[in-house]
Tab-separated table of C-alpha atoms and ligand atoms in Angstrom:
chain	number	residue	atom	x	y	z
A	94	MET	CA	58.231	54.568	107.825
A	95	ALA	CA	55.403	52.451	106.603
A	96	GLN	CA	55.403	48.695	106.570
A	97	SER	CA	55.780	47.439	103.063
A	98	SER	CA	53.182	45.489	101.152
A	99	LYS	CA	55.924	43.286	99.688
A	100	PRO	CA	54.254	40.280	101.369
A	101	ILE	CA	51.649	40.303	98.551
A	102	VAL	CA	54.320	39.357	96.053
A	103	TRP	CA	56.595	37.485	98.428
A	104	GLY	CA	53.945	35.119	99.813
A	105	PRO	CA	53.211	33.438	96.451
A	106	PHE	CA	56.933	33.486	95.676
A	107	ALA	CA	57.743	31.490	98.795
A	108	ALA	CA	54.826	29.141	98.164
A	109	GLY	CA	55.870	28.710	94.521
A	110	GLY	CA	59.503	28.134	95.447
A	111	THR	CA	58.426	25.351	97.770
A	112	LEU	CA	56.000	23.804	95.295
A	113	THR	CA	58.481	23.852	92.409
A	114	ALA	CA	61.193	22.408	94.654
A	115	PHE	CA	58.969	19.436	95.479
A	116	LEU	CA	57.237	18.939	92.163
A	117	THR	CA	58.938	20.442	89.115
A	118	PRO	CA	61.821	17.955	88.744
A	119	ALA	CA	59.362	15.027	88.646
A	120	LEU	CA	57.168	16.808	86.081
A	121	MET	CA	60.243	17.545	83.987
A	122	VAL	CA	61.225	13.894	84.068
A	123	LEU	CA	57.758	13.009	82.752
A	124	THR	CA	57.962	15.331	79.763
A	125	LEU	CA	61.616	14.456	79.235
A	126	LEU	CA	60.583	10.814	78.916
A	127	ALA	CA	57.955	11.873	76.390
A	128	ALA	CA	60.594	13.914	74.580
A	129	LEU	CA	62.775	10.820	74.354
A	130	GLY	CA	59.907	8.791	72.925
A	131	TYR	CA	58.985	6.873	76.107
A	132	THR	CA	55.723	8.730	76.648
A	133	PRO	CA	54.370	7.899	80.142
A	134	ASP	CA	50.800	6.564	80.189
A	135	LEU	CA	49.438	9.721	81.754
A	136	LEU	CA	50.582	11.812	78.792
A	137	ALA	CA	48.514	9.818	76.315
A	138	TYR	CA	45.693	12.032	75.035
A	139	GLU	CA	42.715	10.110	76.435
A	140	ARG	CA	44.169	9.684	79.904
A	141	LEU	CA	45.436	13.211	80.254
A	142	HIS	CA	42.196	14.645	78.887
A	143	ALA	CA	40.185	12.572	81.346
A	144	PHE	CA	42.554	13.558	84.172
A	145	ALA	CA	42.368	17.274	83.384
A	146	GLY	CA	38.589	16.934	83.143
A	147	SER	CA	38.072	16.665	86.880
A	148	TRP	CA	37.579	19.843	88.856
A	149	LEU	CA	40.159	18.948	91.413
A	150	ALA	CA	42.815	18.396	88.743
A	151	LYS	CA	41.855	21.632	86.986
A	152	LEU	CA	42.311	23.536	90.232
A	153	ALA	CA	45.612	21.814	90.970
A	154	LEU	CA	46.927	22.471	87.451
A	155	ALA	CA	45.918	26.132	87.470
A	156	GLY	CA	47.436	26.536	90.945
A	157	THR	CA	50.672	24.878	89.854
A	158	VAL	CA	50.930	27.086	86.768
A	159	PHE	CA	50.270	30.210	88.819
A	160	LEU	CA	52.785	29.465	91.569
A	161	THR	CA	55.431	28.294	89.078
A	162	LEU	CA	55.138	31.385	86.895
A	163	TRP	CA	54.856	33.755	89.849
A	164	SER	CA	57.885	32.495	91.730
A	165	ALA	CA	59.945	32.541	88.531
A	166	ALA	CA	58.774	36.083	87.751
A	167	HIS	CA	59.674	37.297	91.239
A	168	ARG	CA	63.120	35.752	91.098
A	169	LEU	CA	63.757	37.142	87.652
A	170	ARG	CA	62.772	40.588	88.888
A	171	ILE	CA	65.431	40.428	91.588
A	172	THR	CA	68.001	38.978	89.212
A	173	CYS	CA	67.412	41.863	86.816
A	174	TYR	CA	68.167	44.266	89.655
A	175	ASP	CA	71.245	42.262	90.666
A	176	LEU	CA	72.474	42.436	87.083
A	177	GLY	CA	72.198	46.195	87.035
A	178	VAL	CA	68.770	46.870	85.498
A	179	ARG	CA	67.512	49.769	87.589
A	180	ALA	CA	63.994	50.132	86.155
A	181	ASP	CA	62.572	47.921	88.908
A	182	THR	CA	58.960	49.131	88.728
A	183	LEU	CA	58.790	48.506	84.998
A	184	VAL	CA	60.453	45.094	85.258
A	185	ALA	CA	58.181	44.095	88.135
A	186	THR	CA	55.027	45.202	86.312
A	187	LEU	CA	55.989	43.344	83.147
A	188	LEU	CA	56.990	40.122	84.866
A	189	TYR	CA	54.107	39.891	87.313
A	190	SER	CA	51.632	40.714	84.507
A	191	ALA	CA	53.154	37.982	82.374
A	192	ALA	CA	52.732	35.496	85.221
A	193	LEU	CA	49.100	36.520	85.673
A	194	ALA	CA	48.427	36.412	81.918
A	195	GLY	CA	49.930	32.914	81.719
A	196	THR	CA	47.718	31.794	84.578
A	197	ALA	CA	44.621	33.314	82.977
A	198	ALA	CA	45.428	31.550	79.703
A	199	ALA	CA	45.894	28.238	81.510
A	200	ALA	CA	42.546	28.711	83.270
A	201	LEU	CA	40.873	29.444	79.944
A	202	TYR	CA	42.301	26.325	78.267
A	203	LEU	CA	41.405	24.221	81.299
A	204	SER	CA	37.822	25.447	81.093
A	205	ARG	CA	37.663	24.128	77.541
A	206	ILE	CA	38.757	20.621	78.525
B	74	MET	CA	92.255	67.413	109.030
B	75	SER	CA	90.109	67.429	105.963
B	76	ARG	CA	87.509	64.738	105.445
B	77	LYS	CA	86.807	63.512	101.956
B	78	PRO	CA	85.321	60.023	102.176
B	79	TYR	CA	85.870	58.014	99.032
B	80	LEU	CA	83.198	55.570	97.883
B	81	ARG	CA	84.383	52.872	95.552
B	82	GLU	CA	81.668	52.124	93.066
B	83	GLU	CA	79.964	48.773	93.193
B	84	THR	CA	80.420	47.074	89.857
B	85	MET	CA	79.287	43.674	88.702
B	86	ARG	CA	82.655	42.385	89.875
B	87	TRP	CA	81.098	41.099	93.094
B	88	VAL	CA	79.710	38.128	91.179
B	89	PHE	CA	83.251	36.869	90.654
B	90	ARG	CA	84.681	37.861	94.029
B	91	HIS	CA	83.919	34.491	95.584
B	92	PRO	CA	82.393	31.231	94.287
B	93	ARG	CA	79.404	31.717	96.599
B	94	TYR	CA	78.170	34.563	94.425
B	95	LEU	CA	78.330	32.392	91.323
B	96	ARG	CA	76.397	29.690	93.149
B	97	TYR	CA	73.844	32.329	94.100
B	98	MET	CA	73.536	33.445	90.488
B	99	ALA	CA	73.108	29.843	89.337
B	100	ARG	CA	70.322	29.452	91.880
B	101	GLU	CA	68.624	32.612	90.684
B	102	PHE	CA	69.015	31.672	87.016
B	103	SER	CA	67.044	28.498	87.711
B	104	CYS	CA	63.983	30.765	87.490
B	105	LEU	CA	64.464	31.091	83.722
B	106	PHE	CA	64.128	27.347	83.297
B	107	ILE	CA	61.390	26.826	85.853
B	108	GLY	CA	59.464	29.780	84.440
B	109	GLY	CA	60.072	28.484	80.921
B	110	TYR	CA	58.712	25.136	81.964
B	111	GLY	CA	55.651	26.895	83.410
B	112	LEU	CA	55.030	28.451	79.990
B	113	LEU	CA	55.492	25.055	78.375
B	114	MET	CA	52.760	23.741	80.665
B	115	VAL	CA	50.416	26.546	79.580
B	116	TRP	CA	51.109	25.733	75.953
B	117	GLY	CA	50.569	22.034	76.593
B	118	LEU	CA	47.179	22.770	78.164
B	119	LYS	CA	46.272	24.813	75.095
B	120	ARG	CA	47.126	21.950	72.756
B	121	LEU	CA	45.362	19.454	75.015
B	122	SER	CA	42.187	21.541	74.889
B	123	GLU	CA	42.346	21.568	71.073
B	124	GLY	CA	41.886	17.851	70.634
B	125	PRO	CA	43.867	14.653	69.921
B	126	ALA	CA	45.596	15.882	66.762
B	127	ALA	CA	46.856	19.039	68.418
B	128	TRP	CA	48.092	17.016	71.380
B	129	ARG	CA	49.897	14.599	69.081
B	130	SER	CA	51.687	17.451	67.352
B	131	PHE	CA	52.595	18.860	70.801
B	132	LEU	CA	54.242	15.559	71.679
B	133	GLU	CA	56.104	15.672	68.354
B	134	VAL	CA	57.444	19.139	69.123
B	135	LEU	CA	58.490	17.835	72.532
B	136	GLN	CA	60.670	15.308	70.731
B	137	SER	CA	62.642	17.922	68.820
B	138	PRO	CA	66.343	18.209	69.694
B	139	ALA	CA	65.825	21.742	71.031
B	140	SER	CA	63.154	20.507	73.401
B	141	ILE	CA	65.343	17.651	74.592
B	142	ALA	CA	68.216	20.034	75.207
B	143	PHE	CA	65.905	22.394	77.085
B	144	HIS	CA	64.578	19.554	79.230
B	145	VAL	CA	68.027	18.318	80.200
B	146	LEU	CA	69.225	21.798	81.129
B	147	ALA	CA	65.997	22.686	82.875
B	148	LEU	CA	66.036	19.477	84.882
B	149	GLY	CA	69.571	20.277	86.052
B	150	PHE	CA	68.584	23.762	87.184
B	151	ALA	CA	65.345	22.535	88.760
B	152	LEU	CA	67.242	19.947	90.796
B	153	TYR	CA	69.667	22.664	91.885
B	154	HIS	CA	66.738	24.833	92.924
B	155	SER	CA	65.251	21.993	94.992
B	156	VAL	CA	68.533	21.227	96.730
B	157	THR	CA	69.245	24.876	97.592
B	158	TRP	CA	65.647	25.447	98.684
B	159	PHE	CA	65.601	22.529	101.106
B	160	LYS	CA	69.074	23.341	102.342
B	161	LEU	CA	67.894	26.808	103.368
B	162	THR	CA	64.523	25.751	104.793
B	163	PRO	CA	65.844	25.050	108.327
B	164	LYS	CA	67.082	28.637	108.506
B	165	ALA	CA	63.717	30.101	107.597
B	166	LEU	CA	61.664	27.674	109.678
B	167	PRO	CA	63.699	26.538	112.679
B	168	VAL	CA	61.944	24.108	115.002
B	169	GLN	CA	62.526	24.315	118.740
B	170	VAL	CA	61.629	21.184	120.686
B	171	GLY	CA	61.968	21.205	124.446
B	172	GLY	CA	64.426	24.069	124.486
B	173	GLU	CA	66.827	22.805	121.837
B	174	PHE	CA	66.625	23.581	118.132
B	175	LEU	CA	66.363	20.574	115.845
B	176	PRO	CA	69.637	20.197	113.920
B	177	ASP	CA	69.430	21.641	110.388
B	178	GLY	CA	70.212	18.223	108.946
B	179	ILE	CA	67.032	16.718	110.369
B	180	ILE	CA	64.779	19.406	108.917
B	181	SER	CA	66.509	19.341	105.522
B	182	GLY	CA	66.640	15.559	105.625
B	183	ALA	CA	62.907	15.320	106.219
B	184	HIS	CA	62.324	17.594	103.234
B	185	TYR	CA	64.611	15.541	101.004
B	186	ALA	CA	62.819	12.366	102.065
B	187	VAL	CA	59.372	13.804	101.314
B	188	TRP	CA	60.680	15.137	98.004
B	189	ALA	CA	62.000	11.714	96.993
B	190	ALA	CA	58.791	9.932	98.010
B	191	LEU	CA	56.617	12.486	96.258
B	192	SER	CA	58.652	12.372	93.054
B	193	LEU	CA	58.538	8.611	93.025
B	194	ALA	CA	54.769	8.666	93.590
B	195	VAL	CA	54.258	11.108	90.715
B	196	LEU	CA	56.375	9.004	88.379
B	197	ILE	CA	54.624	5.761	89.317
B	198	LEU	CA	51.102	7.219	89.178
B	199	ALA	CA	51.881	8.737	85.784
B	200	GLY	CA	52.968	5.328	84.593
B	201	ALA	CA	56.550	6.304	83.844
B	202	PHE	CA	57.839	2.830	84.628
C	11	MET	CA	110.520	30.300	115.601
C	12	SER	CA	110.335	30.441	111.862
C	13	GLU	CA	110.116	33.680	109.955
C	14	ARG	CA	108.688	34.327	106.567
C	15	ARG	CA	108.864	37.285	104.219
C	16	VAL	CA	105.341	38.432	103.515
C	17	GLU	CA	104.262	40.654	100.652
C	18	LEU	CA	101.323	42.883	101.509
C	19	GLU	CA	99.431	44.945	99.002
C	20	VAL	CA	97.506	47.517	100.976
C	21	LEU	CA	94.956	49.992	99.669
C	22	ARG	CA	96.031	53.484	100.703
C	23	TYR	CA	93.977	56.638	100.620
C	24	HIS	CA	94.922	59.967	102.129
C	25	PRO	CA	92.102	62.447	101.658
C	26	GLU	CA	94.483	65.417	101.928
C	27	THR	CA	96.611	64.392	98.981
C	28	ASP	CA	94.965	61.544	97.062
C	29	ALA	CA	92.230	61.930	94.487
C	30	ALA	CA	91.580	58.189	94.583
C	31	PRO	CA	92.838	55.163	96.529
C	32	ARG	CA	95.943	53.334	95.320
C	33	PHE	CA	97.709	50.126	96.260
C	34	GLN	CA	101.037	50.137	98.067
C	35	ARG	CA	103.348	47.151	98.384
C	36	TYR	CA	105.081	46.305	101.664
C	37	SER	CA	107.497	43.502	102.191
C	38	VAL	CA	107.978	42.508	105.830
C	39	ASP	CA	109.528	39.658	107.784
C	40	CYS	CA	106.787	38.021	109.798
C	41	ARG	CA	106.622	35.191	112.248
C	42	GLU	CA	104.904	32.116	110.946
C	43	GLU	CA	102.184	32.161	113.608
C	44	TRP	CA	101.200	35.795	113.061
C	45	VAL	CA	97.877	37.053	111.842
C	46	VAL	CA	97.404	39.728	109.174
C	47	LEU	CA	96.869	42.335	111.902
C	48	ASP	CA	100.338	41.551	113.322
C	49	ALA	CA	101.827	42.078	109.882
C	50	LEU	CA	100.073	45.456	109.576
C	51	ASN	CA	101.286	46.449	113.038
C	52	HIS	CA	104.790	45.427	112.028
C	53	VAL	CA	104.566	47.559	108.898
C	54	LYS	CA	103.372	50.509	110.951
C	55	GLU	CA	106.146	50.098	113.518
C	56	THR	CA	109.044	49.473	111.193
C	57	LEU	CA	108.219	50.753	107.708
C	58	ASP	CA	105.402	53.232	107.486
C	59	PRO	CA	103.889	55.014	110.497
C	60	THR	CA	101.317	56.737	108.258
C	61	LEU	CA	99.357	53.530	107.656
C	62	SER	CA	95.906	53.817	109.264
C	63	TYR	CA	93.538	51.034	110.313
C	64	ARG	CA	91.264	50.153	113.221
C	65	TRP	CA	91.875	47.501	115.797
C	66	SER	CA	91.667	47.025	119.513
C	67	CYS	CA	91.343	43.592	121.107
C	68	HIS	CA	93.466	41.393	118.842
C	69	MET	CA	91.284	38.475	119.893
C	70	ALA	CA	88.162	38.578	117.724
C	71	VAL	CA	85.851	40.153	120.268
C	72	CYS	CA	85.760	43.897	119.588
C	73	GLY	CA	84.837	43.702	115.923
C	74	SER	CA	86.912	46.688	114.818
C	75	CYS	CA	89.515	45.092	112.549
C	76	GLY	CA	87.246	44.025	109.684
C	77	MET	CA	88.844	44.402	106.246
C	78	MET	CA	88.886	42.740	102.851
C	79	ILE	CA	91.682	40.193	102.759
C	80	ASN	CA	92.165	38.805	99.280
C	81	GLY	CA	88.689	40.037	98.431
C	82	GLU	CA	86.929	38.379	101.355
C	83	PRO	CA	85.578	40.284	104.389
C	84	ARG	CA	87.521	39.046	107.417
C	85	LEU	CA	88.788	40.035	110.841
C	86	ALA	CA	92.474	40.840	110.423
C	87	CYS	CA	93.165	39.464	113.914
C	88	LYS	CA	91.626	36.121	113.011
C	89	SER	CA	93.301	35.660	109.619
C	90	PHE	CA	96.488	33.648	109.953
C	91	LEU	CA	99.369	34.364	107.583
C	92	ARG	CA	99.997	30.647	107.226
C	93	ASP	CA	96.638	30.335	105.453
C	94	TYR	CA	97.770	32.652	102.662
C	95	GLN	CA	100.272	32.157	99.881
C	96	GLY	CA	101.802	34.841	97.741
C	97	VAL	CA	100.867	38.492	97.938
C	98	ILE	CA	98.168	39.275	100.491
C	99	ARG	CA	95.859	42.003	99.300
C	100	VAL	CA	94.351	44.105	102.082
C	101	GLU	CA	91.537	46.584	101.397
C	102	PRO	CA	88.997	48.435	103.506
C	103	LEU	CA	85.610	46.741	103.980
C	104	ALA	CA	83.652	46.807	100.736
C	105	HIS	CA	80.522	48.969	100.379
C	106	PHE	CA	81.617	51.524	102.982
C	107	PRO	CA	83.150	54.882	102.079
C	108	ILE	CA	86.848	55.080	102.856
C	109	GLU	CA	87.873	57.620	105.488
C	110	ARG	CA	91.608	56.941	105.253
C	111	ASP	CA	93.584	53.861	104.218
C	112	LEU	CA	91.804	50.879	105.785
C	113	VAL	CA	89.532	53.003	107.957
C	114	THR	CA	85.943	53.200	106.721
C	115	VAL	CA	83.085	55.586	107.462
C	116	ILE	CA	80.556	53.629	109.519
C	117	ASP	CA	77.993	56.353	110.278
C	118	ASP	CA	75.434	54.660	108.042
C	119	PHE	CA	75.566	51.419	109.992
C	120	MET	CA	75.473	53.216	113.338
C	121	ALA	CA	72.367	55.158	112.318
C	122	LYS	CA	70.651	51.968	111.172
C	123	LEU	CA	71.472	50.176	114.399
C	124	LYS	CA	69.795	52.963	116.317
C	125	ARG	CA	66.718	52.893	114.106
C	126	VAL	CA	65.876	49.258	114.882
C	127	LYS	CA	65.698	49.975	118.649
C	128	PRO	CA	68.146	47.273	119.713
C	129	TYR	CA	67.250	47.219	123.388
C	130	LEU	CA	64.580	45.657	125.561
C	131	ILE	CA	61.244	47.407	125.421
C	132	PRO	CA	59.523	45.550	128.262
C	133	ALA	CA	56.089	44.184	127.483
C	134	GLN	CA	55.071	45.029	131.020
C	135	ALA	CA	57.242	47.394	132.978
C	136	ARG	CA	58.062	46.078	136.408
C	137	ALA	CA	58.706	48.088	139.518
C	138	LEU	CA	61.978	47.426	141.281
C	139	GLU	CA	60.347	45.626	144.187
C	140	GLN	CA	58.663	43.185	141.791
C	141	GLY	CA	62.037	41.664	141.159
C	142	GLU	CA	63.808	40.592	137.988
C	143	TYR	CA	62.362	39.663	134.600
C	144	ARG	CA	62.332	35.895	134.523
C	145	GLN	CA	63.114	33.736	131.547
C	146	THR	CA	63.397	29.993	131.034
C	147	PRO	CA	66.452	28.441	129.345
C	148	ALA	CA	64.269	27.556	126.358
C	149	GLU	CA	63.187	31.183	126.015
C	150	LEU	CA	66.799	32.283	126.206
C	151	LYS	CA	67.763	29.779	123.534
C	152	ARG	CA	65.217	31.292	121.142
C	153	TYR	CA	67.356	34.374	120.581
C	154	LYS	CA	70.760	33.564	122.115
C	155	GLN	CA	72.576	33.095	118.834
C	156	PHE	CA	71.508	36.547	117.636
C	157	THR	CA	73.061	38.194	120.708
C	158	LEU	CA	76.557	37.193	119.613
C	159	CYS	CA	76.927	39.977	117.045
C	160	MET	CA	79.896	42.263	117.652
C	161	ASN	CA	79.049	44.809	114.950
C	162	CYS	CA	82.080	44.014	112.831
C	163	MET	CA	80.126	44.768	109.619
C	164	LEU	CA	81.694	41.902	107.680
C	165	CYS	CA	78.178	40.866	106.688
C	166	TYR	CA	77.547	44.272	105.104
C	167	ALA	CA	80.734	43.950	103.083
C	168	ALA	CA	79.654	40.487	101.932
C	169	CYS	CA	76.087	41.422	101.032
C	170	PRO	CA	75.653	42.292	97.340
C	171	GLU	CA	72.239	43.818	98.011
C	172	TYR	CA	73.712	46.301	100.496
C	173	GLY	CA	76.265	47.246	97.871
C	174	LEU	CA	73.512	47.785	95.316
C	175	ILE	CA	70.988	49.416	97.652
C	176	PRO	CA	72.775	51.414	100.373
C	177	LYS	CA	69.429	52.208	102.050
C	178	PHE	CA	68.950	48.535	102.906
C	179	ILE	CA	69.020	48.248	106.698
C	180	GLY	CA	71.120	45.153	106.265
C	181	PRO	CA	71.956	41.863	107.980
C	182	ALA	CA	73.360	42.773	111.406
C	183	ALA	CA	70.835	45.483	112.290
C	184	ILE	CA	67.832	43.368	111.266
C	185	SER	CA	69.234	40.345	113.099
C	186	LEU	CA	69.579	42.441	116.213
C	187	ALA	CA	65.990	43.649	115.899
C	188	HIS	CA	64.963	40.001	115.524
C	189	ARG	CA	66.977	39.151	118.637
C	190	TYR	CA	64.797	41.492	120.721
C	191	ASN	CA	61.599	40.481	118.959
C	192	GLN	CA	62.317	36.871	119.930
C	193	ASP	CA	62.926	37.786	123.574
C	194	SER	CA	60.064	36.696	125.859
C	195	ARG	CA	60.516	39.829	128.012
C	196	ASP	CA	60.182	42.196	125.089
C	197	GLY	CA	57.089	43.923	123.738
C	198	GLY	CA	58.647	46.245	121.179
C	199	ARG	CA	58.079	44.267	118.012
C	200	ALA	CA	55.402	46.562	116.580
C	201	ALA	CA	57.724	49.551	116.902
C	202	ARG	CA	60.620	47.701	115.261
C	203	GLN	CA	58.439	46.432	112.437
C	204	GLU	CA	58.037	50.032	111.299
C	205	GLU	CA	61.694	49.905	110.279
C	206	ILE	CA	62.483	46.303	109.478
C	207	ALA	CA	59.246	45.409	107.660
C	208	ALA	CA	59.506	48.541	105.515
C	209	ALA	CA	60.565	48.328	101.888
C	210	GLU	CA	64.183	49.146	102.682
C	211	GLY	CA	64.105	46.757	105.626
C	212	VAL	CA	64.110	43.037	105.226
C	213	TRP	CA	62.511	43.147	101.764
C	214	GLU	CA	65.744	44.127	100.039
C	215	CYS	CA	67.265	40.809	101.114
C	216	SER	CA	67.492	38.234	98.319
C	217	PHE	CA	68.817	35.454	100.575
C	218	THR	CA	72.256	35.341	99.036
C	219	GLY	CA	73.365	33.913	102.358
C	220	ALA	CA	76.816	35.511	102.101
C	221	CYS	CA	76.347	37.294	105.450
C	222	SER	CA	76.102	34.021	107.307
C	223	GLU	CA	79.116	32.590	105.523
C	224	VAL	CA	81.433	35.431	106.534
C	225	CYS	CA	80.093	36.108	110.036
C	226	PRO	CA	82.926	35.341	112.483
C	227	GLU	CA	80.479	34.863	115.357
C	228	HIS	CA	78.106	32.449	113.580
C	229	VAL	CA	75.180	34.756	114.201
C	230	ASP	CA	73.589	33.477	110.981
C	231	PRO	CA	71.980	36.769	109.988
C	232	ALA	CA	70.516	35.182	106.844
C	233	ALA	CA	68.403	32.929	109.040
C	234	ALA	CA	67.176	35.880	111.101
C	235	LEU	CA	66.174	37.769	107.963
C	236	GLN	CA	64.205	34.869	106.497
C	237	GLN	CA	62.374	34.454	109.797
C	238	VAL	CA	61.548	38.159	109.780
C	239	LYS	CA	60.230	37.860	106.215
C	240	ILE	CA	57.956	34.964	107.087
C	241	LYS	CA	56.662	36.653	110.244
C	242	SER	CA	56.058	39.944	108.405
C	243	THR	CA	54.227	38.103	105.642
C	244	VAL	CA	51.984	36.317	108.126
C	245	ASP	CA	51.336	39.707	109.818
C	246	TRP	CA	50.377	41.269	106.529
C	247	TYR	CA	47.997	38.552	105.431
C	248	LEU	CA	46.347	38.429	108.841
C	249	ALA	CA	45.916	42.201	108.881
C	250	HIS	CA	44.534	42.398	105.341
C	251	LEU	CA	42.576	39.201	104.921
C	252	MET	CA	41.333	38.803	108.473
C	253	PRO	CA	41.156	42.346	109.809
C	254	TRP	CA	38.665	41.318	112.494
C	255	LEU	CA	41.545	39.564	114.279
C	256	LYS	CA	43.153	42.905	114.986
C	257	LYS	CA	43.207	43.842	118.601
D	379	LIG	S1	76.151	39.601	112.151
D	379	LIG	FE1	78.203	38.678	112.213
D	379	LIG	S2	79.270	39.597	110.430
D	379	LIG	FE2	77.474	40.868	110.831
D	379	LIG	S3	78.214	42.499	112.175
D	379	LIG	FE3	77.411	40.878	113.528
D	379	LIG	S4	79.186	39.599	114.021
D	379	LIG	FE4	79.774	40.862	112.250
D	380	LIG	S1	91.039	43.574	116.819
D	380	LIG	FE1	89.179	43.196	117.904
D	380	LIG	S2	88.165	41.879	116.507
D	380	LIG	FE2	90.089	42.085	115.575
């Protein structure tokens, strides 16, 4: 039996799971504050635009988007199987493509900032 | 003696067989909210790249009741994801020092501490206070 | 010594006569300090000699008395009656075909155990006169916990992924492979990877963690499987991104 190439999809999943565990709650608090009308300084247009203008921040943002979307896509794929959806190849293709498309879109928007 | 093994079919009932399976499902469902938040970030970047007016309207949409509800729910699930993730980390990455394994609590504890410090740093640097 | 009337609801299945399993109620007087296995033995001795189930040691070492007790995979010899109220529902281990009553067909598990080569494959064979294979206490500690498995299969009954994907090699067999991989005297990891790093090996595990919760020996198979995943992932990336490292 051949060794599986699952590590391609699992590696970014594990990395994304770790990143979102450390980071996502804090990010959510930031946008929640904005949603409640207490917009944090960073989310003011000028500051955020300047922040996202640096190459390092662009890379970090694109990386965060990729790992977040990828780990969510991978988990959702498994959950679909757990819930009885047997078309695993189709589900996997759709979800991973969506994660990649989201990342590509984020990269495109970042390049315009 | 005749053999006729009987296989009982696996149904979705396992989810309700024990609370641990519901906890597992809750953990897995966190991906909907974390993934949804990822998409929100993509959309935010789009609006940011379109100029001040677009960004202002993005912030207005953020303030809609639906967005607030989403944020509260998503934050709950994201916190649950973090807690379960760090709780399981010592299993995946055990550390053996001088023969003995470090107790799980120390490895998890270190992760929780870094998580708290990091979150605080993000909030302060972003000027949330 | 106090007695108590215990109601048991036992899943029965006789392949000669039954089209499908059915529950049968037994009401027996049991001693307060008995375990579920004692109650079953009492039923067999006094009420119904046709009741079939496996057991041997009555002391949680042989691993043969695994069954579902109120829906949870447990050793019948380690489940005290005093911990249960009302009717106690006893069924064969989930996810395994039923041979008869509480006896399951375990061929699948046995075949998987064999596939993962659960024995020492010495890295360097030693001649007899070279003496024993030496190991430090720290090296022993690395895998000790994974040696405790007694093949009771409770983890397979607890694992939803095994129920959904019967090909999945599953918790105990992969943990045992990991036990030998972690052994400083062993050199068989590459051979075992062929099985456990395959698609139906460790990659069907979704880290539900149920296996570790039900394991009576605290083997913590879920931990072993995550470690195998990480090691296999590192292997893969090294082999594909840095092929020049290959020996
Ligand atoms: S790992 Fe634990 S639950 Fe699984 S077969 Fe071994 S002893 Fe039983
Ligand atoms: S009879 Fe041996 S483990 Fe229960």
